[in-house]
Amino acid sequence: MTAVALAPATPTVARGGGRLTRTGALLRLALRRDRVRIPVTVVILVLMVASTLAAIQSAYPTVVERQQLAATVGSNTAFLALLGPALHPESVGAMATWRIGAFLALVVGIIGALATVRHTRREEEAGRLELVGSLRVGRLAPLTAGLLAALVMVGVASFGVALPLVGQGALGALAFAFQNLVSGLAGVGIAAVTVQLASVARTASSIAVSVLVGTYALRAAADVQDSLSWLSWLSPMGWGQKIDPYGDDRLGLVLLGVAVLVLGAGVGYRIQATRDLGAGLIADRPGPADAPGLRSVQALAWRLQGQTLVTWVVPVAAYLLLGGFLLSSVGDIAGDSPQVQQIIEQLGGAGAMQDVFVVTIMGFIALAAGAYVVASLARLHAEETAGRTELILGRSVRRTAYLLVNVLVVSVGTVVLLVVGALAMGTGNGLAAGDWGYTGQILGAALVQLPAVLVVVGFMTALYGWVPRLVALGWALVLWSLVVGQLGALLDLPSWLQDLSPFSHTPAYPLDAVAPGPLLVLVAIGVALVVVGVVGFRRRDVVA
């Protein structure tokens, strides 16, 4: 996109309007584009909260059992870092918010940051904002509409996830909504600055998410070490924790999130008013046009997908490293609860708890690998609509080779993601418990998920090959697999609906033995779908 130099803002704007002219129209457009994304996101988060509440009610129905849970898990350093302290075991609502609160607050913050980037810098990078700016639109209207659209998403998500908890007390549910809202507001405020600093949406998102994850780490350090408790005041997750749902219910702390939003928006407006369209303080570095490492389709595919892979591998490895440190302490989860102890005995004893933990964690990592596949292969459609695919195919590059190379690169990326994550978890367990031999089982638990991920690869390839505008349906497959995995049994879904998720057919290794039949079937389905996608890509027109 050609950068267009814009004159510094003046009290009035040419074209007969103010700086915020047509903000309402741009906001309506942004919300229309999010008309599916918002409800789907909220439904998934609500189901996660509902399942957590149901699990607490089922496993720890009495106050004594919840007190024992808080005494055992609450004194474990790893769980303190992950969840924070369990302060009010007498309340089911308090224990449910403790179990999911810190993680959910981080998720809502990231949702707010990514929504801000999507409606501002990504629009600018794609060239659509240049077209909008040529009309009667105020200089600050696009940024304002983007911030408002992100706030709508954050608000709906924050108050939506509180609905399952209303039965435990309306005030506590409101406090839980504010706990998530304070992080969401901070995420929007942080992204309001990063979209001005970075000239590429991917960089703006990475910086914002890294800052939020860093504040999560500050909260964890504050909970683990009493001498560092002051660090929690530097973290939006720490502020949300201090709101203390179903405890003190300090609703006024949400104003700290409002302060970050106002400060971030103010900085963003100041930079937006003077910078050139498409510019940023952190310039994009495309590299030399004649780089020898980009003279083949394979090299170009690795160049395009490599950075995406790194942005997925690093947080997954960090998460599993922490999971490895937790692995030797999972037996503390049971406490003296007879229900949980009975479940453990049915599984095969206390030693089986480690296997259950690994199976559960690897199920989430498999879904993360599936999400990586969707995000990576969806980029092929973006490259095509931008006109770059036509330029490549206009040279001596065959369509089949182009598509298969990209599919192969993404498939190898999923293997890297799973293997690195498993090794990180094995390293954490080895450092914490000295049990390095268990790393083999962890690696096996990761690799048995690969055939299901390959089905996602095939599904995305088929969509791109025949109907590229529907590649977003890949997210529906991943989200459905998440719902089935978490709530399939709880909602008593029909088996045929649960079977639609490829991840429901992977063995629960190392808890159960591995049967090769279902894995081979999944691989065959994935390969068949890839072939279907290649046939479609060879037959259809490429977007110019």
CSV table of N, CA and C in Angstrom, one decimal, residues 66-201:
chain,number,residue,atom,x,y,z
A,66,ARG,N,-14.1,-28.2,50.4
A,66,ARG,CA,-13.5,-27.0,49.7
A,66,ARG,C,-12.4,-26.4,50.6
A,67,GLN,N,-12.6,-26.5,51.9
A,67,GLN,CA,-11.5,-26.0,52.7
A,67,GLN,C,-10.2,-26.8,52.6
A,68,GLN,N,-10.4,-28.1,52.5
A,68,GLN,CA,-9.3,-29.0,52.3
A,68,GLN,C,-8.6,-28.8,51.0
A,69,LEU,N,-9.4,-28.5,50.0
A,69,LEU,CA,-8.9,-28.2,48.7
A,69,LEU,C,-8.0,-27.0,48.7
A,70,ALA,N,-8.5,-25.9,49.4
A,70,ALA,CA,-7.8,-24.7,49.5
A,70,ALA,C,-6.5,-24.9,50.3
A,71,ALA,N,-6.6,-25.7,51.4
A,71,ALA,CA,-5.4,-25.9,52.2
A,71,ALA,C,-4.3,-26.7,51.5
A,72,THR,N,-4.7,-27.6,50.6
A,72,THR,CA,-3.7,-28.4,49.9
A,72,THR,C,-3.2,-27.7,48.7
A,73,VAL,N,-4.1,-27.4,47.8
A,73,VAL,CA,-3.6,-26.8,46.5
A,73,VAL,C,-3.2,-25.3,46.8
A,74,GLY,N,-3.9,-24.7,47.8
A,74,GLY,CA,-3.5,-23.3,48.0
A,74,GLY,C,-2.1,-23.1,48.6
A,75,SER,N,-1.5,-24.1,49.2
A,75,SER,CA,-0.2,-24.0,49.7
A,75,SER,C,0.9,-24.4,48.7
A,76,ASN,N,0.5,-24.9,47.5
A,76,ASN,CA,1.4,-25.3,46.5
A,76,ASN,C,1.9,-24.2,45.7
A,77,THR,N,3.2,-24.0,45.6
A,77,THR,CA,3.8,-22.8,44.9
A,77,THR,C,3.4,-22.7,43.5
A,78,ALA,N,3.4,-23.9,42.8
A,78,ALA,CA,3.1,-23.9,41.4
A,78,ALA,C,1.6,-23.5,41.1
A,79,PHE,N,0.7,-24.0,42.0
A,79,PHE,CA,-0.7,-23.6,41.8
A,79,PHE,C,-0.9,-22.2,42.2
A,80,LEU,N,-0.2,-21.7,43.2
A,80,LEU,CA,-0.3,-20.2,43.5
A,80,LEU,C,0.1,-19.4,42.3
A,81,ALA,N,1.1,-19.7,41.6
A,81,ALA,CA,1.6,-19.0,40.4
A,81,ALA,C,0.5,-19.1,39.3
A,82,LEU,N,-0.1,-20.2,39.2
A,82,LEU,CA,-1.0,-20.4,38.1
A,82,LEU,C,-2.4,-19.9,38.4
A,83,LEU,N,-2.9,-20.0,39.6
A,83,LEU,CA,-4.3,-19.7,39.9
A,83,LEU,C,-4.4,-18.5,40.9
A,84,GLY,N,-3.4,-18.3,41.7
A,84,GLY,CA,-3.5,-17.4,42.8
A,84,GLY,C,-4.1,-18.1,44.1
A,85,PRO,N,-4.2,-17.4,45.2
A,85,PRO,CA,-4.6,-18.0,46.4
A,85,PRO,C,-6.1,-18.2,46.4
A,86,ALA,N,-6.6,-19.3,47.1
A,86,ALA,CA,-8.0,-19.6,47.3
A,86,ALA,C,-8.4,-19.1,48.6
A,87,LEU,N,-9.1,-17.9,48.6
A,87,LEU,CA,-9.4,-17.2,49.8
A,87,LEU,C,-10.7,-17.5,50.5
A,88,HIS,N,-11.7,-18.0,49.8
A,88,HIS,CA,-13.0,-18.1,50.4
A,88,HIS,C,-13.6,-19.5,50.1
A,89,PRO,N,-13.0,-20.6,50.6
A,89,PRO,CA,-13.5,-21.9,50.3
A,89,PRO,C,-14.9,-22.2,50.8
A,90,GLU,N,-15.4,-21.4,51.6
A,90,GLU,CA,-16.8,-21.6,52.0
A,90,GLU,C,-17.8,-21.3,50.9
A,91,SER,N,-17.4,-20.6,49.9
A,91,SER,CA,-18.3,-20.2,48.8
A,91,SER,C,-18.0,-21.0,47.5
A,92,VAL,N,-19.0,-21.7,47.0
A,92,VAL,CA,-18.8,-22.4,45.7
A,92,VAL,C,-18.4,-21.4,44.6
A,93,GLY,N,-19.1,-20.2,44.6
A,93,GLY,CA,-18.8,-19.2,43.6
A,93,GLY,C,-17.4,-18.7,43.7
A,94,ALA,N,-16.9,-18.5,44.9
A,94,ALA,CA,-15.5,-18.0,45.1
A,94,ALA,C,-14.5,-19.1,44.6
A,95,MET,N,-14.8,-20.3,44.9
A,95,MET,CA,-13.8,-21.4,44.4
A,95,MET,C,-13.9,-21.5,42.9
A,96,ALA,N,-15.0,-21.3,42.3
A,96,ALA,CA,-15.1,-21.4,40.8
A,96,ALA,C,-14.4,-20.3,40.2
A,97,THR,N,-14.6,-19.1,40.7
A,97,THR,CA,-13.9,-17.9,40.2
A,97,THR,C,-12.4,-18.0,40.4
A,98,TRP,N,-12.0,-18.6,41.5
A,98,TRP,CA,-10.5,-18.8,41.8
A,98,TRP,C,-10.0,-19.8,40.7
A,99,ARG,N,-10.7,-20.8,40.4
A,99,ARG,CA,-10.2,-21.9,39.5
A,99,ARG,C,-10.0,-21.4,38.1
A,100,ILE,N,-10.8,-20.4,37.7
A,100,ILE,CA,-10.7,-20.0,36.3
A,100,ILE,C,-10.5,-18.5,36.1
A,101,GLY,N,-10.5,-17.7,37.2
A,101,GLY,CA,-10.5,-16.3,37.2
A,101,GLY,C,-9.2,-15.7,36.5
A,102,ALA,N,-8.0,-16.1,37.0
A,102,ALA,CA,-6.8,-15.5,36.5
A,102,ALA,C,-6.6,-15.8,35.0
A,103,PHE,N,-6.9,-17.0,34.6
A,103,PHE,CA,-6.8,-17.4,33.2
A,103,PHE,C,-7.8,-16.6,32.3
A,104,LEU,N,-9.0,-16.6,32.8
A,104,LEU,CA,-10.1,-15.9,32.0
A,104,LEU,C,-9.8,-14.4,31.9
A,105,ALA,N,-9.3,-13.8,33.0
A,105,ALA,CA,-9.0,-12.4,32.9
A,105,ALA,C,-7.9,-12.1,31.8
A,106,LEU,N,-6.9,-13.0,31.8
A,106,LEU,CA,-5.9,-12.8,30.7
A,106,LEU,C,-6.5,-13.0,29.3
A,107,VAL,N,-7.4,-14.0,29.2
A,107,VAL,CA,-8.0,-14.2,27.9
A,107,VAL,C,-8.8,-13.0,27.4
A,108,VAL,N,-9.6,-12.4,28.4
A,108,VAL,CA,-10.4,-11.2,28.0
A,108,VAL,C,-9.5,-10.1,27.6
A,109,GLY,N,-8.4,-9.9,28.4
A,109,GLY,CA,-7.4,-8.8,28.0
A,109,GLY,C,-6.9,-9.0,26.6
A,110,ILE,N,-6.5,-10.3,26.3
A,110,ILE,CA,-6.0,-10.5,24.9
A,110,ILE,C,-7.1,-10.3,23.9
A,111,ILE,N,-8.3,-10.7,24.2
A,111,ILE,CA,-9.4,-10.5,23.2
A,111,ILE,C,-9.6,-9.0,22.9
A,112,GLY,N,-9.5,-8.2,24.0
A,112,GLY,CA,-9.6,-6.7,23.8
A,112,GLY,C,-8.5,-6.2,23.0
A,113,ALA,N,-7.3,-6.6,23.2
A,113,ALA,CA,-6.1,-6.1,22.5
A,113,ALA,C,-6.2,-6.5,21.0
A,114,LEU,N,-6.5,-7.8,20.7
A,114,LEU,CA,-6.6,-8.3,19.3
A,114,LEU,C,-7.7,-7.6,18.6
A,115,ALA,N,-8.9,-7.4,19.3
A,115,ALA,CA,-10.0,-6.7,18.6
A,115,ALA,C,-9.6,-5.3,18.2
A,116,THR,N,-8.8,-4.6,19.1
A,116,THR,CA,-8.4,-3.2,18.8
A,116,THR,C,-7.5,-3.2,17.6
A,117,VAL,N,-6.5,-4.2,17.5
A,117,VAL,CA,-5.6,-4.2,16.4
A,117,VAL,C,-6.4,-4.6,15.1
A,118,ARG,N,-7.3,-5.5,15.2
A,118,ARG,CA,-8.1,-5.9,14.0
A,118,ARG,C,-8.8,-4.8,13.4
A,119,HIS,N,-9.4,-3.9,14.2
A,119,HIS,CA,-10.2,-2.8,13.6
A,119,HIS,C,-9.4,-1.5,13.3
A,120,THR,N,-8.2,-1.5,13.6
A,120,THR,CA,-7.4,-0.3,13.4
A,120,THR,C,-6.2,-0.6,12.5
A,121,ARG,N,-5.1,-1.1,13.0
A,121,ARG,CA,-3.9,-1.3,12.3
A,121,ARG,C,-4.1,-2.3,11.1
A,122,ARG,N,-4.8,-3.4,11.4
A,122,ARG,CA,-5.0,-4.3,10.3
A,122,ARG,C,-5.8,-3.7,9.1
A,123,GLU,N,-6.7,-2.9,9.4
A,123,GLU,CA,-7.5,-2.2,8.3
A,123,GLU,C,-6.5,-1.3,7.6
A,124,GLU,N,-5.7,-0.6,8.3
A,124,GLU,CA,-4.7,0.3,7.7
A,124,GLU,C,-3.7,-0.4,6.8
A,125,GLU,N,-3.2,-1.6,7.4
A,125,GLU,CA,-2.2,-2.4,6.6
A,125,GLU,C,-2.8,-2.9,5.3
A,126,ALA,N,-4.1,-3.3,5.4
A,126,ALA,CA,-4.8,-3.9,4.2
A,126,ALA,C,-5.1,-2.9,3.1
A,127,GLY,N,-5.0,-1.6,3.5
A,127,GLY,CA,-5.3,-0.5,2.5
A,127,GLY,C,-6.8,0.0,2.6
A,128,ARG,N,-7.6,-0.7,3.4
A,128,ARG,CA,-9.0,-0.3,3.4
A,128,ARG,C,-9.2,1.1,4.1
A,129,LEU,N,-8.3,1.4,5.1
A,129,LEU,CA,-8.4,2.7,5.8
A,129,LEU,C,-8.0,3.8,4.9
A,130,GLU,N,-7.1,3.6,3.9
A,130,GLU,CA,-6.8,4.6,3.0
A,130,GLU,C,-8.0,5.0,2.1
A,131,LEU,N,-8.8,4.0,1.7
A,131,LEU,CA,-10.0,4.2,1.0
A,131,LEU,C,-11.0,4.9,1.8
A,132,VAL,N,-11.2,4.5,3.1
A,132,VAL,CA,-12.1,5.2,3.9
A,132,VAL,C,-11.7,6.6,4.2
A,133,GLY,N,-10.4,6.8,4.4
A,133,GLY,CA,-9.9,8.2,4.6
A,133,GLY,C,-10.1,9.2,3.5
A,134,SER,N,-10.3,8.6,2.3
A,134,SER,CA,-10.5,9.5,1.2
A,134,SER,C,-12.0,10.1,1.1
A,135,LEU,N,-12.8,9.6,2.0
A,135,LEU,CA,-14.2,10.0,2.1
A,135,LEU,C,-14.3,11.1,3.2
A,136,ARG,N,-15.6,11.4,3.5
A,136,ARG,CA,-15.8,12.5,4.5
A,136,ARG,C,-15.8,11.8,5.9
A,137,VAL,N,-14.6,11.5,6.4
A,137,VAL,CA,-14.3,10.8,7.6
A,137,VAL,C,-13.3,11.6,8.4
A,138,GLY,N,-13.6,11.8,9.7
A,138,GLY,CA,-12.7,12.5,10.5
A,138,GLY,C,-11.4,11.8,10.8
A,139,ARG,N,-10.3,12.5,11.1
A,139,ARG,CA,-9.0,12.0,11.2
A,139,ARG,C,-8.9,10.9,12.3
A,140,LEU,N,-9.6,11.1,13.4
A,140,LEU,CA,-9.6,10.2,14.6
A,140,LEU,C,-10.8,9.3,14.6
A,141,ALA,N,-11.6,9.3,13.6
A,141,ALA,CA,-12.8,8.5,13.6
A,141,ALA,C,-12.5,7.0,13.5
A,142,PRO,N,-11.6,6.6,12.6
A,142,PRO,CA,-11.3,5.1,12.6
A,142,PRO,C,-10.7,4.6,13.9
A,143,LEU,N,-9.8,5.3,14.5
A,143,LEU,CA,-9.3,4.8,15.8
A,143,LEU,C,-10.4,4.8,16.9
A,144,THR,N,-11.2,5.8,16.9
A,144,THR,CA,-12.3,5.8,17.9
A,144,THR,C,-13.3,4.7,17.7
A,145,ALA,N,-13.6,4.4,16.4
A,145,ALA,CA,-14.6,3.3,16.1
A,145,ALA,C,-13.9,2.0,16.5
A,146,GLY,N,-12.6,1.8,16.2
A,146,GLY,CA,-12.0,0.6,16.6
A,146,GLY,C,-11.9,0.3,18.1
A,147,LEU,N,-11.7,1.4,18.8
A,147,LEU,CA,-11.6,1.3,20.3
A,147,LEU,C,-13.0,0.9,20.8
A,148,LEU,N,-14.0,1.6,20.3
A,148,LEU,CA,-15.4,1.3,20.8
A,148,LEU,C,-15.8,-0.1,20.4
A,149,ALA,N,-15.5,-0.6,19.2
A,149,ALA,CA,-15.8,-1.9,18.9
A,149,ALA,C,-15.1,-2.9,19.8
A,150,ALA,N,-13.9,-2.7,20.1
A,150,ALA,CA,-13.2,-3.6,21.0
A,150,ALA,C,-13.8,-3.5,22.4
A,151,LEU,N,-14.2,-2.4,22.9
A,151,LEU,CA,-14.9,-2.2,24.2
A,151,LEU,C,-16.2,-3.0,24.2
A,152,VAL,N,-16.9,-2.9,23.1
A,152,VAL,CA,-18.2,-3.7,23.1
A,152,VAL,C,-17.9,-5.2,23.2
A,153,MET,N,-16.9,-5.7,22.6
A,153,MET,CA,-16.6,-7.1,22.7
A,153,MET,C,-16.1,-7.4,24.1
A,154,VAL,N,-15.3,-6.6,24.7
A,154,VAL,CA,-14.8,-6.8,26.0
A,154,VAL,C,-16.0,-6.8,27.0
A,155,GLY,N,-16.9,-5.8,26.8
A,155,GLY,CA,-18.0,-5.7,27.8
A,155,GLY,C,-18.9,-6.9,27.7
A,156,VAL,N,-19.3,-7.3,26.5
A,156,VAL,CA,-20.2,-8.4,26.3
A,156,VAL,C,-19.5,-9.7,26.9
A,157,ALA,N,-18.2,-9.9,26.6
A,157,ALA,CA,-17.6,-11.1,27.2
A,157,ALA,C,-17.5,-11.0,28.7
A,158,SER,N,-17.2,-9.9,29.3
A,158,SER,CA,-17.0,-9.8,30.7
A,158,SER,C,-18.3,-10.1,31.5
A,159,PHE,N,-19.4,-9.5,31.0
A,159,PHE,CA,-20.6,-9.6,31.7
A,159,PHE,C,-21.3,-11.0,31.3
A,160,GLY,N,-21.0,-11.5,30.1
A,160,GLY,CA,-21.6,-12.7,29.7
A,160,GLY,C,-21.0,-13.9,30.5
A,161,VAL,N,-19.7,-13.9,30.8
A,161,VAL,CA,-19.2,-15.0,31.6
A,161,VAL,C,-19.7,-15.0,33.0
A,162,ALA,N,-20.2,-13.9,33.5
A,162,ALA,CA,-20.7,-13.9,34.9
A,162,ALA,C,-22.1,-14.5,35.0
A,163,LEU,N,-22.8,-14.7,33.9
A,163,LEU,CA,-24.2,-15.2,34.0
A,163,LEU,C,-24.3,-16.6,34.7
A,164,PRO,N,-23.4,-17.6,34.4
A,164,PRO,CA,-23.5,-18.8,35.1
A,164,PRO,C,-23.4,-18.7,36.6
A,165,LEU,N,-22.8,-17.6,37.1
A,165,LEU,CA,-22.5,-17.5,38.5
A,165,LEU,C,-23.6,-16.7,39.3
A,166,VAL,N,-24.6,-16.2,38.6
A,166,VAL,CA,-25.6,-15.4,39.2
A,166,VAL,C,-26.3,-16.1,40.3
A,167,GLY,N,-26.5,-17.4,40.1
A,167,GLY,CA,-27.2,-18.2,41.1
A,167,GLY,C,-26.4,-18.4,42.4
A,168,GLN,N,-25.1,-18.1,42.4
A,168,GLN,CA,-24.3,-18.1,43.6
A,168,GLN,C,-24.3,-16.8,44.3
A,169,GLY,N,-24.9,-15.8,43.7
A,169,GLY,CA,-24.9,-14.4,44.3
A,169,GLY,C,-24.7,-13.4,43.3
A,170,ALA,N,-25.7,-12.5,43.1
A,170,ALA,CA,-25.6,-11.5,42.1
A,170,ALA,C,-24.4,-10.5,42.2
A,171,LEU,N,-24.1,-10.1,43.5
A,171,LEU,CA,-23.0,-9.2,43.7
A,171,LEU,C,-21.7,-9.8,43.4
A,172,GLY,N,-21.5,-11.1,43.8
A,172,GLY,CA,-20.3,-11.8,43.4
A,172,GLY,C,-20.1,-12.0,41.9
A,173,ALA,N,-21.2,-12.3,41.2
A,173,ALA,CA,-21.2,-12.4,39.8
A,173,ALA,C,-20.8,-11.1,39.1
A,174,LEU,N,-21.3,-10.0,39.6
A,174,LEU,CA,-20.9,-8.6,39.1
A,174,LEU,C,-19.5,-8.4,39.3
A,175,ALA,N,-19.0,-8.8,40.5
A,175,ALA,CA,-17.6,-8.6,40.8
A,175,ALA,C,-16.7,-9.4,39.9
A,176,PHE,N,-17.2,-10.6,39.6
A,176,PHE,CA,-16.4,-11.5,38.6
A,176,PHE,C,-16.4,-10.8,37.2
A,177,ALA,N,-17.5,-10.2,36.8
A,177,ALA,CA,-17.6,-9.5,35.6
A,177,ALA,C,-16.5,-8.3,35.6
A,178,PHE,N,-16.5,-7.6,36.7
A,178,PHE,CA,-15.5,-6.5,36.8
A,178,PHE,C,-14.1,-7.0,36.8
A,179,GLN,N,-13.8,-8.2,37.4
A,179,GLN,CA,-12.5,-8.8,37.4
A,179,GLN,C,-12.0,-9.0,36.0
A,180,ASN,N,-12.9,-9.5,35.1
A,180,ASN,CA,-12.5,-9.7,33.7
A,180,ASN,C,-12.5,-8.3,32.9
A,181,LEU,N,-13.4,-7.4,33.3
A,181,LEU,CA,-13.5,-6.1,32.6
A,181,LEU,C,-12.3,-5.3,32.8
A,182,VAL,N,-11.7,-5.3,34.0
A,182,VAL,CA,-10.5,-4.5,34.3
A,182,VAL,C,-9.3,-4.9,33.4
A,183,SER,N,-9.2,-6.2,33.1
A,183,SER,CA,-8.1,-6.7,32.2
A,183,SER,C,-8.5,-6.4,30.8
A,184,GLY,N,-9.8,-6.5,30.4
A,184,GLY,CA,-10.2,-6.1,29.0
A,184,GLY,C,-9.9,-4.7,28.7
A,185,LEU,N,-10.3,-3.8,29.7
A,185,LEU,CA,-10.0,-2.4,29.4
A,185,LEU,C,-8.6,-2.1,29.3
A,186,ALA,N,-7.7,-2.7,30.1
A,186,ALA,CA,-6.3,-2.5,30.0
A,186,ALA,C,-5.8,-3.0,28.7
A,187,GLY,N,-6.3,-4.2,28.3
A,187,GLY,CA,-5.8,-4.7,27.0
A,187,GLY,C,-6.1,-3.8,25.8
A,188,VAL,N,-7.3,-3.2,25.8
A,188,VAL,CA,-7.7,-2.2,24.8
A,188,VAL,C,-6.8,-1.0,24.9
A,189,GLY,N,-6.5,-0.5,26.1
A,189,GLY,CA,-5.6,0.7,26.2
A,189,GLY,C,-4.2,0.4,25.8
A,190,ILE,N,-3.7,-0.8,26.1
A,190,ILE,CA,-2.3,-1.1,25.7
A,190,ILE,C,-2.3,-1.2,24.1
A,191,ALA,N,-3.3,-1.9,23.5
A,191,ALA,CA,-3.3,-2.0,22.1
A,191,ALA,C,-3.5,-0.7,21.4
A,192,ALA,N,-4.2,0.3,22.0
A,192,ALA,CA,-4.3,1.6,21.4
A,192,ALA,C,-3.0,2.3,21.2
A,193,VAL,N,-2.0,1.9,22.0
A,193,VAL,CA,-0.6,2.4,21.8
A,193,VAL,C,0.2,1.6,20.8
A,194,THR,N,0.1,0.3,20.9
A,194,THR,CA,0.9,-0.6,20.1
A,194,THR,C,0.5,-0.4,18.6
A,195,VAL,N,-0.8,-0.1,18.3
A,195,VAL,CA,-1.2,0.0,16.9
A,195,VAL,C,-0.6,1.3,16.3
A,196,GLN,N,-0.1,2.2,17.2
A,196,GLN,CA,0.5,3.4,16.7
A,196,GLN,C,2.0,3.2,16.6
A,197,LEU,N,2.6,2.3,17.4
A,197,LEU,CA,4.0,2.1,17.4
A,197,LEU,C,4.4,1.2,16.3
A,198,ALA,N,3.7,0.1,16.0
A,198,ALA,CA,4.0,-0.8,14.9
A,198,ALA,C,3.3,-0.5,13.6
A,199,SER,N,4.1,-0.7,12.5
A,199,SER,CA,3.5,-0.5,11.2
A,199,SER,C,2.8,-1.7,10.7
A,200,VAL,N,2.9,-2.9,11.3
A,200,VAL,CA,2.3,-4.1,10.9
A,200,VAL,C,1.5,-4.6,12.0
A,201,ALA,N,0.3,-5.1,11.6
A,201,ALA,CA,-0.7,-5.6,12.6
A,201,ALA,C,-0.1,-6.7,13.5
